[in-house]
PDB file of C-alpha atoms and ligand atoms in Angstrom:
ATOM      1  CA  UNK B  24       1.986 -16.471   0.544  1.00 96.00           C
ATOM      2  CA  UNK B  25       5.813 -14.424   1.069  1.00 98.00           C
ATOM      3  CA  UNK B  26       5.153 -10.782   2.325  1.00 98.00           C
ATOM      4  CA  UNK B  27       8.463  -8.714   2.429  1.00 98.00           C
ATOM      5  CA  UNK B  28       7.838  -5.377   4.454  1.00 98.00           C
ATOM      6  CA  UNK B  29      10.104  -2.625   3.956  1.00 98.00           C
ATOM      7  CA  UNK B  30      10.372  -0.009   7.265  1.00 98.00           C
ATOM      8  CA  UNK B  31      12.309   3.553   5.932  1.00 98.00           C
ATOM      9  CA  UNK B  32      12.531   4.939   9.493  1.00 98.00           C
ATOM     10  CA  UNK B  33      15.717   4.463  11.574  1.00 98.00           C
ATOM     11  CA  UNK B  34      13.899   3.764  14.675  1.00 98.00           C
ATOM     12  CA  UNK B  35      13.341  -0.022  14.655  1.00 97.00           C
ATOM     13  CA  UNK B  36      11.046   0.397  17.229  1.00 97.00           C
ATOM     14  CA  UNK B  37       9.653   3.375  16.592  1.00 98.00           C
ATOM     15  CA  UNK B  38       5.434   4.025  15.149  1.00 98.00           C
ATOM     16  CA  UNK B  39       5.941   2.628  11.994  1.00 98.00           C
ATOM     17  CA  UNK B  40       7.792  -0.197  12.712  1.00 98.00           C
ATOM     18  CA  UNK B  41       4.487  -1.037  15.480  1.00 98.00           C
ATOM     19  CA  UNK B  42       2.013  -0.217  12.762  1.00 98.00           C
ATOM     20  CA  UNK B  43       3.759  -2.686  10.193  1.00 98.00           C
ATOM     21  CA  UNK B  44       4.265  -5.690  12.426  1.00 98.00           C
ATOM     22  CA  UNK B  45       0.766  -5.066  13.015  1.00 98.00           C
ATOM     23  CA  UNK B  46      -0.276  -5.325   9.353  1.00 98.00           C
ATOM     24  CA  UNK B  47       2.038  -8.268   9.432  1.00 98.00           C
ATOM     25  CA  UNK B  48      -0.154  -9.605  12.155  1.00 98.00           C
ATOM     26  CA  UNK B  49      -3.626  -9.788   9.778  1.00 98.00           C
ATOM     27  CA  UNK B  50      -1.048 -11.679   7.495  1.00 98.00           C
ATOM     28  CA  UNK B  51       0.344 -13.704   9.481  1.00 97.00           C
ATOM     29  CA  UNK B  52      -3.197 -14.722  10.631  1.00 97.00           C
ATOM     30  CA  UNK B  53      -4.058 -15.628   6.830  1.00 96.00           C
ATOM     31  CA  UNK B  54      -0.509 -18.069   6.742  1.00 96.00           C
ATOM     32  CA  UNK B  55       1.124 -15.544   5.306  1.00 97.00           C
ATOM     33  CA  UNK B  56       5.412 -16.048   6.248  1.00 97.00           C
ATOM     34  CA  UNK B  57       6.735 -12.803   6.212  1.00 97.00           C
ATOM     35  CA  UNK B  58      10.084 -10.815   6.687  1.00 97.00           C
ATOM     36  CA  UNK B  59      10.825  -7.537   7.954  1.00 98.00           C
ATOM     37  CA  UNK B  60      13.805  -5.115   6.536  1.00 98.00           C
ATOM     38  CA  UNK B  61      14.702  -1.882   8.275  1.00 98.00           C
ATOM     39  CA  UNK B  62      15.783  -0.317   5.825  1.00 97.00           C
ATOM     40  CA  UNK B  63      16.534   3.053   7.149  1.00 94.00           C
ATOM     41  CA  UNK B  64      19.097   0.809   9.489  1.00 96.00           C
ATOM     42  CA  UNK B  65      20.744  -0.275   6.455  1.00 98.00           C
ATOM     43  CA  UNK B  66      23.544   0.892   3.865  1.00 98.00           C
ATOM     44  CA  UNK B  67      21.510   1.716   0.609  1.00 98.00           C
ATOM     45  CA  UNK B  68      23.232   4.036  -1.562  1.00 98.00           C
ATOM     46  CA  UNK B  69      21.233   6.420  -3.856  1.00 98.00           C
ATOM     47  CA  UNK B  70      20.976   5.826  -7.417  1.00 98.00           C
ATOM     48  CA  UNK B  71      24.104   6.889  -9.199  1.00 98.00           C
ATOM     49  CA  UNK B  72      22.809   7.079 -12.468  1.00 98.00           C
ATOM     50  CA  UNK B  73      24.880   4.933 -14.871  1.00 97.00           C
ATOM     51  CA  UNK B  74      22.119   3.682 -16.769  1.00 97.00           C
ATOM     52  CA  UNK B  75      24.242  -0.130 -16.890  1.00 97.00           C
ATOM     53  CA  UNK B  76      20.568  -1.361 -15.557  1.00 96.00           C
ATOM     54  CA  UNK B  77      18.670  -0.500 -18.650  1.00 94.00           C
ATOM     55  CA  UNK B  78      20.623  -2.863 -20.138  1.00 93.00           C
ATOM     56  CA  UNK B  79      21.122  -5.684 -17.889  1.00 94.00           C
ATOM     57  CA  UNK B  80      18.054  -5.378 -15.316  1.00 94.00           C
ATOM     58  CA  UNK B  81      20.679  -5.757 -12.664  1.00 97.00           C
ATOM     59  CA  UNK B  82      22.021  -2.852 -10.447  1.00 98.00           C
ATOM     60  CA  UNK B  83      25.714  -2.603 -10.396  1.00 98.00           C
ATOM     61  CA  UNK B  84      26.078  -1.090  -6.880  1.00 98.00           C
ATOM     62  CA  UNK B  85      27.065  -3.292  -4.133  1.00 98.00           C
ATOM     63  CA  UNK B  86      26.278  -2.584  -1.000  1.00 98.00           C
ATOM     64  CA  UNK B  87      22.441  -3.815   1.383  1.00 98.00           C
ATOM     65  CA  UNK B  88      20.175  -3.170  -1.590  1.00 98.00           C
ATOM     66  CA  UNK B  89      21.391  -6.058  -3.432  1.00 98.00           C
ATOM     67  CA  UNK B  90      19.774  -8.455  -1.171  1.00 98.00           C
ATOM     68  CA  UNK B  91      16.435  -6.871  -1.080  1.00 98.00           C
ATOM     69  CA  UNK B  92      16.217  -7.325  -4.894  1.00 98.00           C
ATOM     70  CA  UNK B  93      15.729 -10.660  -4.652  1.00 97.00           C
ATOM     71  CA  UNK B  94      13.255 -10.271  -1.601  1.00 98.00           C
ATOM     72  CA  UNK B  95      11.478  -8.081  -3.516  1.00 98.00           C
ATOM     73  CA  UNK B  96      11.063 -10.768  -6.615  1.00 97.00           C
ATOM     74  CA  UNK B  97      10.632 -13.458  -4.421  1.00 98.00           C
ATOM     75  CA  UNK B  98       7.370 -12.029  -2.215  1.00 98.00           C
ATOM     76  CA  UNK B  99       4.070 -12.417  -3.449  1.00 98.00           C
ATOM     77  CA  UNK B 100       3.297  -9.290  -1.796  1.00 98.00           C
ATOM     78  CA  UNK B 101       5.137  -5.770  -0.508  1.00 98.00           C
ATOM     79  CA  UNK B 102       4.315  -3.849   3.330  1.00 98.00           C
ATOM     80  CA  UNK B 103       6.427  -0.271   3.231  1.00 98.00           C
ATOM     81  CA  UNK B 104       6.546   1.901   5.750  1.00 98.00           C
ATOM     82  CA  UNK B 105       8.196   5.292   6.228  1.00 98.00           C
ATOM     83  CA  UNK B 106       7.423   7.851   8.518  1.00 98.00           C
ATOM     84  CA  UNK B 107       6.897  11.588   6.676  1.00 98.00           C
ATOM     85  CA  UNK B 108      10.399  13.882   6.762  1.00 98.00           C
ATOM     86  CA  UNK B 109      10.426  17.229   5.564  1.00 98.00           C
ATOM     87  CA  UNK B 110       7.535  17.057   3.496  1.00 98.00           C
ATOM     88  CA  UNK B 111       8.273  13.805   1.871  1.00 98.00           C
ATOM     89  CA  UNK B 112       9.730  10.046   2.660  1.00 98.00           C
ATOM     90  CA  UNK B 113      12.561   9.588   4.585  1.00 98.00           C
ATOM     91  CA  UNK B 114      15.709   9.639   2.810  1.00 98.00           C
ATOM     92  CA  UNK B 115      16.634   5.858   3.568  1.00 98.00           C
ATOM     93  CA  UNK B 116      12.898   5.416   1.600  1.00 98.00           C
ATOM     94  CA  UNK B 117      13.758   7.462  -1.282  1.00 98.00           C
ATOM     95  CA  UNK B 118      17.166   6.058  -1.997  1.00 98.00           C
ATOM     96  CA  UNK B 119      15.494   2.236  -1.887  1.00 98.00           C
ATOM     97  CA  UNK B 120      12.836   3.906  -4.370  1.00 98.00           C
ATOM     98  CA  UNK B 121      15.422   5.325  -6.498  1.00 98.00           C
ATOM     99  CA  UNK B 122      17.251   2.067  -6.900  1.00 98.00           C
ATOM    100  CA  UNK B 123      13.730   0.403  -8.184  1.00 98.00           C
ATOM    101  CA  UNK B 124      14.571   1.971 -10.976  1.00 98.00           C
ATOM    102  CA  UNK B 125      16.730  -1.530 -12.067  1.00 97.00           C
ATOM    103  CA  UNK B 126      13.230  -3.275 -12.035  1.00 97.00           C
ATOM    104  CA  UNK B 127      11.603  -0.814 -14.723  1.00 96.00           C
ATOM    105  CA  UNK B 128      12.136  -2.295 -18.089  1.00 92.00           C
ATOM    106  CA  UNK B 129      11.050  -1.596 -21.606  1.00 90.00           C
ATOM    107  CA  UNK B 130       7.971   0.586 -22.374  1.00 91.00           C
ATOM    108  CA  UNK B 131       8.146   0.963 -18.159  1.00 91.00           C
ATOM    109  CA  UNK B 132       6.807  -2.385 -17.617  1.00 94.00           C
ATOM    110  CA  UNK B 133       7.824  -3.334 -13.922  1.00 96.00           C
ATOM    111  CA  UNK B 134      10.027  -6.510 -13.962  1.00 95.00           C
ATOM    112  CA  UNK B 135       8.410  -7.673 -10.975  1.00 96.00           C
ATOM    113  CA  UNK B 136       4.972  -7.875 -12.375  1.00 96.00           C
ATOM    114  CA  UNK B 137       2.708  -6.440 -10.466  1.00 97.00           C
ATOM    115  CA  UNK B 138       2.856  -7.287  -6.824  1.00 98.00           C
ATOM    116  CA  UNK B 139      -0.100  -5.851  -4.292  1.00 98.00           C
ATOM    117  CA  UNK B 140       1.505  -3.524  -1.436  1.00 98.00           C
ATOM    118  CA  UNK B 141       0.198  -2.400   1.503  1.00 98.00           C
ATOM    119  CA  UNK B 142       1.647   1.078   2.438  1.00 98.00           C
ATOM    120  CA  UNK B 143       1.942   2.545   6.495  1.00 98.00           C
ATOM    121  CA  UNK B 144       2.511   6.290   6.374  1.00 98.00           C
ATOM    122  CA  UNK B 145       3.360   7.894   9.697  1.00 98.00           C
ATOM    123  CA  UNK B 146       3.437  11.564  10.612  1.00 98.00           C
ATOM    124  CA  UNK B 147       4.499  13.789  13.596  1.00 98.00           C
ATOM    125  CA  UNK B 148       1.450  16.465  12.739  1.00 98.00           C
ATOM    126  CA  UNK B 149      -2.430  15.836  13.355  1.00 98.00           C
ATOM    127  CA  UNK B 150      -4.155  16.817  10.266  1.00 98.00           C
ATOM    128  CA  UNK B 151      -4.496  13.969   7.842  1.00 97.00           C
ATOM    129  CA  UNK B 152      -4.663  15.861   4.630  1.00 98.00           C
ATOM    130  CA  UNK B 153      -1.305  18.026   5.060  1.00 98.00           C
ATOM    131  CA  UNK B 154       0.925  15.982   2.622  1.00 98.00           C
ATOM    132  CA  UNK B 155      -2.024  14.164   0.735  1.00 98.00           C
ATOM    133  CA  UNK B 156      -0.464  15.307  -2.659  1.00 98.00           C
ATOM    134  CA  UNK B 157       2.962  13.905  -1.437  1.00 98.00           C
ATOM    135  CA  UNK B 158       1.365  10.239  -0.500  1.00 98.00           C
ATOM    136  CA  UNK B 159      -0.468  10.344  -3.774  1.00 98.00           C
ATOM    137  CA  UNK B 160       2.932  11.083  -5.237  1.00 98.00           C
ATOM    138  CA  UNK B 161       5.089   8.407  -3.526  1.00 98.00           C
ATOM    139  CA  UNK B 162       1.900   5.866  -4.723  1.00 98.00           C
ATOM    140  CA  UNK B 163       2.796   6.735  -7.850  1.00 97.00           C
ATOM    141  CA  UNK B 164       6.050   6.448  -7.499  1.00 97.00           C
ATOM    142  CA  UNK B 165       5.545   2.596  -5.979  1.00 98.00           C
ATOM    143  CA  UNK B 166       3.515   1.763  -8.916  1.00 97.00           C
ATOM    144  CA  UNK B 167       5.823   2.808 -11.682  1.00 96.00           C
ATOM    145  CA  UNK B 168       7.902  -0.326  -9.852  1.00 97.00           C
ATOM    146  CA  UNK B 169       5.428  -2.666  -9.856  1.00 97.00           C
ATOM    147  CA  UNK B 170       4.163  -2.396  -6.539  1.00 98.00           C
ATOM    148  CA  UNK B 171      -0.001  -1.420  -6.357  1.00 98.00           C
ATOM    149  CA  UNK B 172      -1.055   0.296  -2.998  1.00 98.00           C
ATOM    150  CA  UNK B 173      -4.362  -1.282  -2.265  1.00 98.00           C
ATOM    151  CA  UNK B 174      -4.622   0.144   1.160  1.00 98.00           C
ATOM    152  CA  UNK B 175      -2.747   3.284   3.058  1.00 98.00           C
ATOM    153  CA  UNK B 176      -2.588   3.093   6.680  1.00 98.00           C
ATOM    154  CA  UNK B 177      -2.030   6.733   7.528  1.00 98.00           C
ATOM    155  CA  UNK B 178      -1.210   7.136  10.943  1.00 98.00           C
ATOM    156  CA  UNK B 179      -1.425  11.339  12.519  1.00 98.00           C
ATOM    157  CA  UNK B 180       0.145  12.302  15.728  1.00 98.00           C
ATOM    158  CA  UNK B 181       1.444   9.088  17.722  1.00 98.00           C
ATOM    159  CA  UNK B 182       4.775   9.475  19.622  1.00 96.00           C
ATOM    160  CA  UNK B 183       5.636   5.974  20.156  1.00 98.00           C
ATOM    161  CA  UNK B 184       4.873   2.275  19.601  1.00 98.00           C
ATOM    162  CA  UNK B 185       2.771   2.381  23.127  1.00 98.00           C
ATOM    163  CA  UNK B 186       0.450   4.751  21.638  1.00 98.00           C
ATOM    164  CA  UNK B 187      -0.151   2.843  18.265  1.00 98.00           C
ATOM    165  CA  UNK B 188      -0.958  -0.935  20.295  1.00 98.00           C
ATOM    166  CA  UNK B 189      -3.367   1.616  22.738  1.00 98.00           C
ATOM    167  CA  UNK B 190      -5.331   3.036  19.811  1.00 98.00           C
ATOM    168  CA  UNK B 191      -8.021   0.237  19.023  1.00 98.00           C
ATOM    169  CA  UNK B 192      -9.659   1.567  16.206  1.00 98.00           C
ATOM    170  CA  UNK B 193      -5.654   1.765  14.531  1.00 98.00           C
ATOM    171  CA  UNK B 194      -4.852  -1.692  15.344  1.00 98.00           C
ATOM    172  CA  UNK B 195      -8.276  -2.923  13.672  1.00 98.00           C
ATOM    173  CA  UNK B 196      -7.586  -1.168  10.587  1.00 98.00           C
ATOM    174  CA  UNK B 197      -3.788  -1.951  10.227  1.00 98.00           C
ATOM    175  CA  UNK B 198      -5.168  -5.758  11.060  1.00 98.00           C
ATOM    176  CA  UNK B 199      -7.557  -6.197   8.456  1.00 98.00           C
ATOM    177  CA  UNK B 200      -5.445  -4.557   5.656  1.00 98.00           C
ATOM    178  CA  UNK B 201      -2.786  -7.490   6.807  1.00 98.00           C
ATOM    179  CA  UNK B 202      -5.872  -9.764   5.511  1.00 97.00           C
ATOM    180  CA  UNK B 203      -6.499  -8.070   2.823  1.00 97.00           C
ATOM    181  CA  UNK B 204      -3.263  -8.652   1.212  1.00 96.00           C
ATOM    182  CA  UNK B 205      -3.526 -12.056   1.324  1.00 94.00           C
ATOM    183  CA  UNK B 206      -6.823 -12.088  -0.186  1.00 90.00           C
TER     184      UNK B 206
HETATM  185  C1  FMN P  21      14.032  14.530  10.515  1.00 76.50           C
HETATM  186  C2  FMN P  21      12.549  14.461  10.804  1.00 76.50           C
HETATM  187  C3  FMN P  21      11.679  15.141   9.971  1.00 76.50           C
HETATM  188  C4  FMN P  21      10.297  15.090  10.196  1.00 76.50           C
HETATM  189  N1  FMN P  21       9.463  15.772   9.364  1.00 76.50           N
HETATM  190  C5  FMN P  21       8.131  15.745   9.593  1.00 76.50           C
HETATM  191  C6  FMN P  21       7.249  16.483   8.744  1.00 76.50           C
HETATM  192  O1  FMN P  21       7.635  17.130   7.778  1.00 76.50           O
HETATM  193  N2  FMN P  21       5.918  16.423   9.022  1.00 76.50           N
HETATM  194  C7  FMN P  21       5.420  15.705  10.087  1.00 76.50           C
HETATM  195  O2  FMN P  21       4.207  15.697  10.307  1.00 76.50           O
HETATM  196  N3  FMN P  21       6.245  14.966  10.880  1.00 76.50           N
HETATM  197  C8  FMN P  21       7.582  14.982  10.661  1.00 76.50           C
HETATM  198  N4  FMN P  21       8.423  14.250  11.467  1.00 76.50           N
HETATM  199  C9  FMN P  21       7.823  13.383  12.511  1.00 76.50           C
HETATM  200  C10 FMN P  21       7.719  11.908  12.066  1.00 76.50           C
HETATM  201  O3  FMN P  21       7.141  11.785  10.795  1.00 76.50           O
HETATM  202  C11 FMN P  21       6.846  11.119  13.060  1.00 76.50           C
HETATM  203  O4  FMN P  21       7.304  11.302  14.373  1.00 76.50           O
HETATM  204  C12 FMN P  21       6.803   9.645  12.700  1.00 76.50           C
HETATM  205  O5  FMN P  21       5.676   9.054  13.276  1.00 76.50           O
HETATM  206  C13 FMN P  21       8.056   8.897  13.158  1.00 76.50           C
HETATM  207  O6  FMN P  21       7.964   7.539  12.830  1.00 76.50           O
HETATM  208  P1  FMN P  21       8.910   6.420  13.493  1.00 76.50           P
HETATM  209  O7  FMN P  21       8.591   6.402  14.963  1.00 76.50           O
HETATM  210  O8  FMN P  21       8.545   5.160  12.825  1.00 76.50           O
HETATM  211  O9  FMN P  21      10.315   6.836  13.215  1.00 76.50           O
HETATM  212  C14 FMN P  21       9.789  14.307  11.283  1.00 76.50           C
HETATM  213  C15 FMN P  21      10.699  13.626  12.108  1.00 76.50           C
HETATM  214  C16 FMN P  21      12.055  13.713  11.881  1.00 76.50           C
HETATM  215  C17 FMN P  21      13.006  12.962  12.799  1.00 76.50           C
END
């Protein structure tokens, strides 16, 4: 079992980044071989709309998405990860989620099948439910793609990667949905 995980913050080590590897841990546990990609480290321009990709299935930019295309067809399943910015995912996040757009084909049928994903959302604010409609949305999003959420690890309020491998009940949870994608 190949498990690709996709990180959208910049901070390679920051909460996200702890919370995926920790995902990638349940996995890993289960045989899974997986890769990492910080994305939000990377050069991924937005969409630019020339519509070649309708055609072809291929993007014509060139620049570090073109890689991840093939990561993302080769995995049997997805991990992303972004931390919440402004209300939304990060902008590294959004321009990879644009450029998914090569992968939707006729009748919006996702040309990589359908691939279960495991999704880490991190936020700087405690309550839980303050951007549930924009996690719902970003699911949605994911899906049109190809890629099913079957399990949101939602993490409130944690300043670094000390405080996620501290909190127990966090590492548990992130753990077991690591197993569950392999199921
Ligand atoms: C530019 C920027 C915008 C942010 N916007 C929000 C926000 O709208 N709501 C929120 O709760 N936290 C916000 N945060 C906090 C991050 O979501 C939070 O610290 C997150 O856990 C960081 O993850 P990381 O350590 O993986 O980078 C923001 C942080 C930055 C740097």
């Amino acid at each position: 079992m190949k498990i690709a995980a996709f990180i959208g913050s910049p901070r390679p080590d920051g909460v996200t980044d702890a919370v995926v590897r920790q995902v990638l841990c349940g996995a890993d546990d289960k045989g899974a071989d997986s890769a990492v990609f910080h994305i939000g480290l990377l050069h991924i321009m937005g969409c630019h709309a020339c519509m070649k990709c309708r055609k072809t299935g291929v993007c014509v930019l060139d620049d570090d998405m073109k890689p991840l295309f093939e990561e993302l067809i080769e995995a049997d399943c997805i991990i992303l990860g972004t931390p919440i910015y402004f209300y939304y995912m990060t902008a590294q996040m959004k321009a990879f989620t644009d450029r998914l757009f090569s992968l939707i084909g006729e009748g919006f049928k996702s040309r990589l099948g359908r691939k279960k994903t495991v999704f880490v959302v991190t936020q700087g604010a405690d309550d839980p439910d303050l951007f549930s409609s924009q996690i719902e949305s970003m699911k949605k999003a994911w899906g049109m793609a190809g890629l099913d959420i079957i399990e949101t690890v939602h993490v409130c309020a944690l300043e670094n990667a000390e405080g996620v491998m501290e909190d127990e009940e966090l590492m548990k949870r992130a753990f077991m949905a690591g197993q569950d994608l392999c199921r």
